[in-house]
mmCIF file of C-alpha atoms in Angstrom:
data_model
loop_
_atom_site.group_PDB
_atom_site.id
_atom_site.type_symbol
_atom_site.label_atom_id
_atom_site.label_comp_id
_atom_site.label_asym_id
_atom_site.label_seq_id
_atom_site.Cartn_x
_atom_site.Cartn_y
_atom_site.Cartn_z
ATOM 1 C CA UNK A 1 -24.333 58.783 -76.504
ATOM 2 C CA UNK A 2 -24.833 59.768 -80.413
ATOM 3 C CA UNK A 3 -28.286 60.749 -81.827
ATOM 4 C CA UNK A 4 -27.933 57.312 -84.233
ATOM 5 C CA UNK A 5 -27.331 55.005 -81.303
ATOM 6 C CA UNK A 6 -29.988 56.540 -79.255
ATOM 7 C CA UNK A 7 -32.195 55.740 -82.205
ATOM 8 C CA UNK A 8 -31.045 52.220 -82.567
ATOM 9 C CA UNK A 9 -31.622 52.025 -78.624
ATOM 10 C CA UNK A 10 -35.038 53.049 -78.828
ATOM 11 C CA UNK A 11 -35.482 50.937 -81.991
ATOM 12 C CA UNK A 12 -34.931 48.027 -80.328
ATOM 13 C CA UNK A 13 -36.813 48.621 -77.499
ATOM 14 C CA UNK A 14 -39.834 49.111 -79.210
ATOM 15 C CA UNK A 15 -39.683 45.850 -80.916
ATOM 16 C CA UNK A 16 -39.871 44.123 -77.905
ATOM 17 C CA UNK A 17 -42.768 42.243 -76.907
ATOM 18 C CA UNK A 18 -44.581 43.090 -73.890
ATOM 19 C CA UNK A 19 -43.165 42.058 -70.125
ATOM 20 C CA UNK A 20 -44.878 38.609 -69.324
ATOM 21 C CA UNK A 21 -45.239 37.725 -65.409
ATOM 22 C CA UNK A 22 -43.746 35.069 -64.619
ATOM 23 C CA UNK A 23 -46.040 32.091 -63.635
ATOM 24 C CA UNK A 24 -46.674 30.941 -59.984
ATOM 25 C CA UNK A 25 -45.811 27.650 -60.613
ATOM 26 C CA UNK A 26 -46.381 25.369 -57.842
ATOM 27 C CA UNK A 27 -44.830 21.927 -56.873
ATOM 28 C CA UNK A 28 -46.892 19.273 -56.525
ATOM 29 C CA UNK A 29 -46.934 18.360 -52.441
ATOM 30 C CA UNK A 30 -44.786 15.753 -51.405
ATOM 31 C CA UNK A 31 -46.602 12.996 -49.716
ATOM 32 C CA UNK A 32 -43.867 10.151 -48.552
ATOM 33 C CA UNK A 33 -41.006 9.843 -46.394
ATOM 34 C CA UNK A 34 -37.768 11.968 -47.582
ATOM 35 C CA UNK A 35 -35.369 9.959 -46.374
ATOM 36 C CA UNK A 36 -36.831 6.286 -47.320
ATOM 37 C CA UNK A 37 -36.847 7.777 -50.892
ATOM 38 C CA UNK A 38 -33.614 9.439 -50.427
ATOM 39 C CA UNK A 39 -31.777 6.059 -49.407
ATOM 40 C CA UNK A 40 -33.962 4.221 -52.357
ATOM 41 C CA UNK A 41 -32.806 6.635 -55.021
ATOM 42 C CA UNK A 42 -28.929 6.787 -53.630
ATOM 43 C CA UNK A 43 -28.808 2.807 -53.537
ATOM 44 C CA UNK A 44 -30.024 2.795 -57.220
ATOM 45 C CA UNK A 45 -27.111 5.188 -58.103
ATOM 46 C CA UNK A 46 -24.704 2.253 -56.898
ATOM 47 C CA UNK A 47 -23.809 4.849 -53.986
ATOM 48 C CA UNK A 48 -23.505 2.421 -50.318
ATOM 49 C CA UNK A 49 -26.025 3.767 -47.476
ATOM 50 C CA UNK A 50 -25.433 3.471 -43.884
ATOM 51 C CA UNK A 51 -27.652 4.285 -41.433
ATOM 52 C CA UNK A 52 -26.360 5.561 -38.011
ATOM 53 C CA UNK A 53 -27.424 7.045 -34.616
ATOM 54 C CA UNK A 54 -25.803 9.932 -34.547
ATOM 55 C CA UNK A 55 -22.920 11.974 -36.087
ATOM 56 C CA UNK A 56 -20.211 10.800 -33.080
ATOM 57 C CA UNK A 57 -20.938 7.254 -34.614
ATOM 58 C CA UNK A 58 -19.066 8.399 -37.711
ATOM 59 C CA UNK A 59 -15.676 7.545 -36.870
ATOM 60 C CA UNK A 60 -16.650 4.116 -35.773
ATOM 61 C CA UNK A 61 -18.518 3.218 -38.724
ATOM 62 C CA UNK A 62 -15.769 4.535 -41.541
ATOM 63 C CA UNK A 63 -13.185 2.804 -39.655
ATOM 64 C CA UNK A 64 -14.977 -0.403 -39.762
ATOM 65 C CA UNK A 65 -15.506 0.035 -43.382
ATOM 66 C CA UNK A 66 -12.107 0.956 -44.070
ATOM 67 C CA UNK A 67 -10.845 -1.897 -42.235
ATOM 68 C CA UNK A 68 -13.677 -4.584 -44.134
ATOM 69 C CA UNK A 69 -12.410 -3.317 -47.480
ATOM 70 C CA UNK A 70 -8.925 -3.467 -46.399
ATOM 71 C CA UNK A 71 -8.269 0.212 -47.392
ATOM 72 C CA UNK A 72 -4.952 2.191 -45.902
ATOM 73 C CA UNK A 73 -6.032 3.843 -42.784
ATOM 74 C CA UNK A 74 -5.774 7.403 -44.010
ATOM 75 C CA UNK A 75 -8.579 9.710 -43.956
ATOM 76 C CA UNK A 76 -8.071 12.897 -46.134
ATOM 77 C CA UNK A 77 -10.442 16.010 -44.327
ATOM 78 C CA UNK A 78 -11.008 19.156 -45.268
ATOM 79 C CA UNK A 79 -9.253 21.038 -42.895
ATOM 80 C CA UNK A 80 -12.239 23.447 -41.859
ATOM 81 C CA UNK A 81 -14.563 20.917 -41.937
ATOM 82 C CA UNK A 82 -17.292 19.786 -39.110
ATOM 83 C CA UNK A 83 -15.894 16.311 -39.483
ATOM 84 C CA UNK A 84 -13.197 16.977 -37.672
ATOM 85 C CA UNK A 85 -14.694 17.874 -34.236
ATOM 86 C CA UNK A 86 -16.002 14.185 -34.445
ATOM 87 C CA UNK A 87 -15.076 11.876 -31.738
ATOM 88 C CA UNK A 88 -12.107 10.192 -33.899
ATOM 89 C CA UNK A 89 -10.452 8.689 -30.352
ATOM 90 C CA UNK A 90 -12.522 6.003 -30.949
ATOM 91 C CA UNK A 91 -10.918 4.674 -34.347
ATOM 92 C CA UNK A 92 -7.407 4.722 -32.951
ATOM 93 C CA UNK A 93 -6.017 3.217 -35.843
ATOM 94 C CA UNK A 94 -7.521 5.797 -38.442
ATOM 95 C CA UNK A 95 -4.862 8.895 -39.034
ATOM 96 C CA UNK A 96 -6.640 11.955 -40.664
ATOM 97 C CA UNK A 97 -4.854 14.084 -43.192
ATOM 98 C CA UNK A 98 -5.782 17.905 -44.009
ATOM 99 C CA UNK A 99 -3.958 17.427 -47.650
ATOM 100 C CA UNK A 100 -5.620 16.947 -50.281
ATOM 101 C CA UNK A 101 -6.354 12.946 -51.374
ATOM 102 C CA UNK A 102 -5.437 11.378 -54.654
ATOM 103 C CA UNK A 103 -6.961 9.137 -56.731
ATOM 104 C CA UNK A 104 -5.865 6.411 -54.515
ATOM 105 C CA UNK A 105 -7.082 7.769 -51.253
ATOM 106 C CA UNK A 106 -9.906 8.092 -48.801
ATOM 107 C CA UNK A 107 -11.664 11.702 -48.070
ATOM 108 C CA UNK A 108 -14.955 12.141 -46.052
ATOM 109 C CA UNK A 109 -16.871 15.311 -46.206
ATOM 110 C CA UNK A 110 -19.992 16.560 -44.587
ATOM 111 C CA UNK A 111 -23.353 17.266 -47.202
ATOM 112 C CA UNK A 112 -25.116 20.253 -46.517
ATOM 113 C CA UNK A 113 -28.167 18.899 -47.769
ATOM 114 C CA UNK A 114 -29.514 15.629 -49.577
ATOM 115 C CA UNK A 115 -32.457 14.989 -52.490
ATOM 116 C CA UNK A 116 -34.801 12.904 -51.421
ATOM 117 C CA UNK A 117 -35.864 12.815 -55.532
ATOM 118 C CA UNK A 118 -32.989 11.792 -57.078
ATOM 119 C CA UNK A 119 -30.380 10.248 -53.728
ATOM 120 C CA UNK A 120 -28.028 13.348 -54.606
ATOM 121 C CA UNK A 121 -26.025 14.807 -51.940
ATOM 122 C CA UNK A 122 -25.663 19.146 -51.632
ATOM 123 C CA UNK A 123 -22.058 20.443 -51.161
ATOM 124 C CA UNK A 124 -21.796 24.434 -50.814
ATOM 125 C CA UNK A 125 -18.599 25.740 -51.591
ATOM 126 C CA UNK A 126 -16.594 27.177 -49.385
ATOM 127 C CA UNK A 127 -13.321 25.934 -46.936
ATOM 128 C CA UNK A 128 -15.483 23.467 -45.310
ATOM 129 C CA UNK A 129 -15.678 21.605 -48.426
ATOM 130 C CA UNK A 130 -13.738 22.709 -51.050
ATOM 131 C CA UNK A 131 -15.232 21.724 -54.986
ATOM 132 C CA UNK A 132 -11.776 20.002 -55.920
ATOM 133 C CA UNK A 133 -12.054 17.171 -52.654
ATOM 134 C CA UNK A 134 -14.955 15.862 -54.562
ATOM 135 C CA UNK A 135 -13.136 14.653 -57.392
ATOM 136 C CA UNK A 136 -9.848 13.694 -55.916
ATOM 137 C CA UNK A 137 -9.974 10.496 -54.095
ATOM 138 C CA UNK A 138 -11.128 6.886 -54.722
ATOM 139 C CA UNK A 139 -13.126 6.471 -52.411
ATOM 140 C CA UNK A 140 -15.678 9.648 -50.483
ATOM 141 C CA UNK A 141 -17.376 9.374 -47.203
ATOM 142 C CA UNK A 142 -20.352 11.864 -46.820
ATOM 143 C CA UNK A 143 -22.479 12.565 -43.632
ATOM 144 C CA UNK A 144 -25.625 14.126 -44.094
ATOM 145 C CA UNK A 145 -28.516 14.280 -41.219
ATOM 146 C CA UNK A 146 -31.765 13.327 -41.787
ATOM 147 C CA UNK A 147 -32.798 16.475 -41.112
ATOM 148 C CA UNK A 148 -31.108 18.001 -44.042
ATOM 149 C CA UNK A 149 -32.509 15.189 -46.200
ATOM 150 C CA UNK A 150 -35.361 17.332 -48.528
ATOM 151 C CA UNK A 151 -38.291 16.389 -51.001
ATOM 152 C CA UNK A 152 -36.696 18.250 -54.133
ATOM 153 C CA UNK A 153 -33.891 20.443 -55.498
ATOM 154 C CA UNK A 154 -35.843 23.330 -55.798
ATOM 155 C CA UNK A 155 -37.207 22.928 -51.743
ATOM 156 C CA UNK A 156 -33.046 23.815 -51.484
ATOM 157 C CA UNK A 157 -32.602 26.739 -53.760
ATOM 158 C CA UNK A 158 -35.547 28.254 -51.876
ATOM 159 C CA UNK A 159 -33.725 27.645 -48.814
ATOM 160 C CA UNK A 160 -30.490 29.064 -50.147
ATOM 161 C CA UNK A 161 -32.036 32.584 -51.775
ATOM 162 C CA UNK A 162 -33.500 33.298 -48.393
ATOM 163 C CA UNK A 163 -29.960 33.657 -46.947
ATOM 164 C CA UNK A 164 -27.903 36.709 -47.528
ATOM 165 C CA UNK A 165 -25.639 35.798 -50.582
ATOM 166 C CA UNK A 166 -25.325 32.462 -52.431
ATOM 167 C CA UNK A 167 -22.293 30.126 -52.397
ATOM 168 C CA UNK A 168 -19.978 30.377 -55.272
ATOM 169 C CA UNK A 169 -21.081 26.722 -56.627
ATOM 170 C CA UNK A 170 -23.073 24.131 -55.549
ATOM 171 C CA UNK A 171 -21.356 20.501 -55.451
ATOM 172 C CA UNK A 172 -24.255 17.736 -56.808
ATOM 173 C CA UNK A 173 -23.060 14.149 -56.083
ATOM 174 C CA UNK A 174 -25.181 11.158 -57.063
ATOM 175 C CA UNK A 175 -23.613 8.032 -56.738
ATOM 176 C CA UNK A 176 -19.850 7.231 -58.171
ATOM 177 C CA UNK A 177 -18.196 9.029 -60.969
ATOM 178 C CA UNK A 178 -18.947 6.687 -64.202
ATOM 179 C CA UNK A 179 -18.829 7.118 -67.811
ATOM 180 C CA UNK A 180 -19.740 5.251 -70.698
ATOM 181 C CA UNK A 181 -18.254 6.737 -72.932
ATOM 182 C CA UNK A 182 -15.507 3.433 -73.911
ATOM 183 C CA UNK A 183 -17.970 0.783 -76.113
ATOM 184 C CA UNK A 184 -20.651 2.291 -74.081
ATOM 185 C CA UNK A 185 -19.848 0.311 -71.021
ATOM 186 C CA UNK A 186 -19.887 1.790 -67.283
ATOM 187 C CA UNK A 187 -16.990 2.565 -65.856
ATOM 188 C CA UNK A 188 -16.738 3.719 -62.256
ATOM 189 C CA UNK A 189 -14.245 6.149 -61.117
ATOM 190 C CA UNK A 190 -13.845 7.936 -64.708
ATOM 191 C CA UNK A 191 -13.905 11.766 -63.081
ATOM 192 C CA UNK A 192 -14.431 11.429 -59.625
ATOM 193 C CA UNK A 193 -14.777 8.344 -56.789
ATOM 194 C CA UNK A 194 -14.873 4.606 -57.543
ATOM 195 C CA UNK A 195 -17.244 4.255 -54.544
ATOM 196 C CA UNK A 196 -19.045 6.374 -52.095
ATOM 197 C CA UNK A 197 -20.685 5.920 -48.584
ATOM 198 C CA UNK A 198 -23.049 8.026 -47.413
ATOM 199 C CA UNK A 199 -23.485 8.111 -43.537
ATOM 200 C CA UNK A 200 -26.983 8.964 -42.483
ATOM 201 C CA UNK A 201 -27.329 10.489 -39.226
ATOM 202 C CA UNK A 202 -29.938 11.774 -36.685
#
């Protein structure tokens, strides 16, 4: 390194201000029921909440959804998803697809985590849910247990930077794609699904 860069370096370096710690800032405690909120705040986002018993009831109760709405009985999965070790015997007339859905298809996916704050479900990247699948079909299907349903984003990211390395991206999904960007009226569906149904289990 030259003398006159050295100089600019150390220049610099003395202009700086002085290191500030960073605060301890401290959430507020949460005081009500995660889930309750969570299904409050998804509903709100125009997003359809089901309740369930347990994650085997999951091929049961998208089948009988599919079938109300009169959708094709095709159900695009991730291929290295959780999903798929579901009981699906017991919606006989559902076939499952490991290629990716189009913007006229069904997909289901499982959440890794849900925000009770704001009704948003948590996708980590990875096979088991790849980022694209998220804005490909019409119409998503997302299971997320109760369990995994927390106060706040940030309860999440403390979760996540207490594990070994971080996922490439995290996946945020509140509610149906929409835009209002035409006369400033909604449209559903503009980047992403027209409708979404999140299956709570647990």
């Amino acid at each position: 390194m030259s003398g006159a860069r050295e100089a600019i370096l150390q220049s610099i370096a003395r202009g700086r201000p002085a290191t500030r710690p960073i605060p301890d800032y401290g959430l507020p405690s949460w005081t009500g029921d995660p889930v309750s909120h969570f299904i409050a705040k998804a509903k709100a986002s125009v997003a359809h909440v089901h309740e369930i018993e347990s994650a085997d009831d999951v091929p049961t109760s998208i089948w009988a959804i599919m079938t109300e709405r009169r959708l094709p009985p095709l159900l695009h999965v991730p291929e290295a998803s959780p999903i798929n070790a579901l009981p699906w015997t017991r919606a006989p007339g559902l076939i499952l697809s490991a290629a990716p859905p189009n913007g006229d298809e069904c997909a289901a996916a499982a959440a890794d985590y849900g925000i009770a704050e704001t009704g948003t479900l948590v996708f980590l990247s990875g096979p088991r849910s790849p980022s694209s699948w998220h804005f490909r079909p019409g119409c998503e299907f997302a299971l997320v247990m109760r369990t995994d349903i927390l106060p706040r984003f940030e309860d999440i990211i403390a979760l996540l930077a207490a594990q070994p390395r971080m996922p490439a991206t995290l996946n945020l999904v509140t509610g149906p794609s929409r835009t209002a960007d035409i006369e400033q009226t909604i449209e559903l569906g503009a980047h992403g699904p027209r409708d979404v149904h999140i299956l709570i289990a647990g």
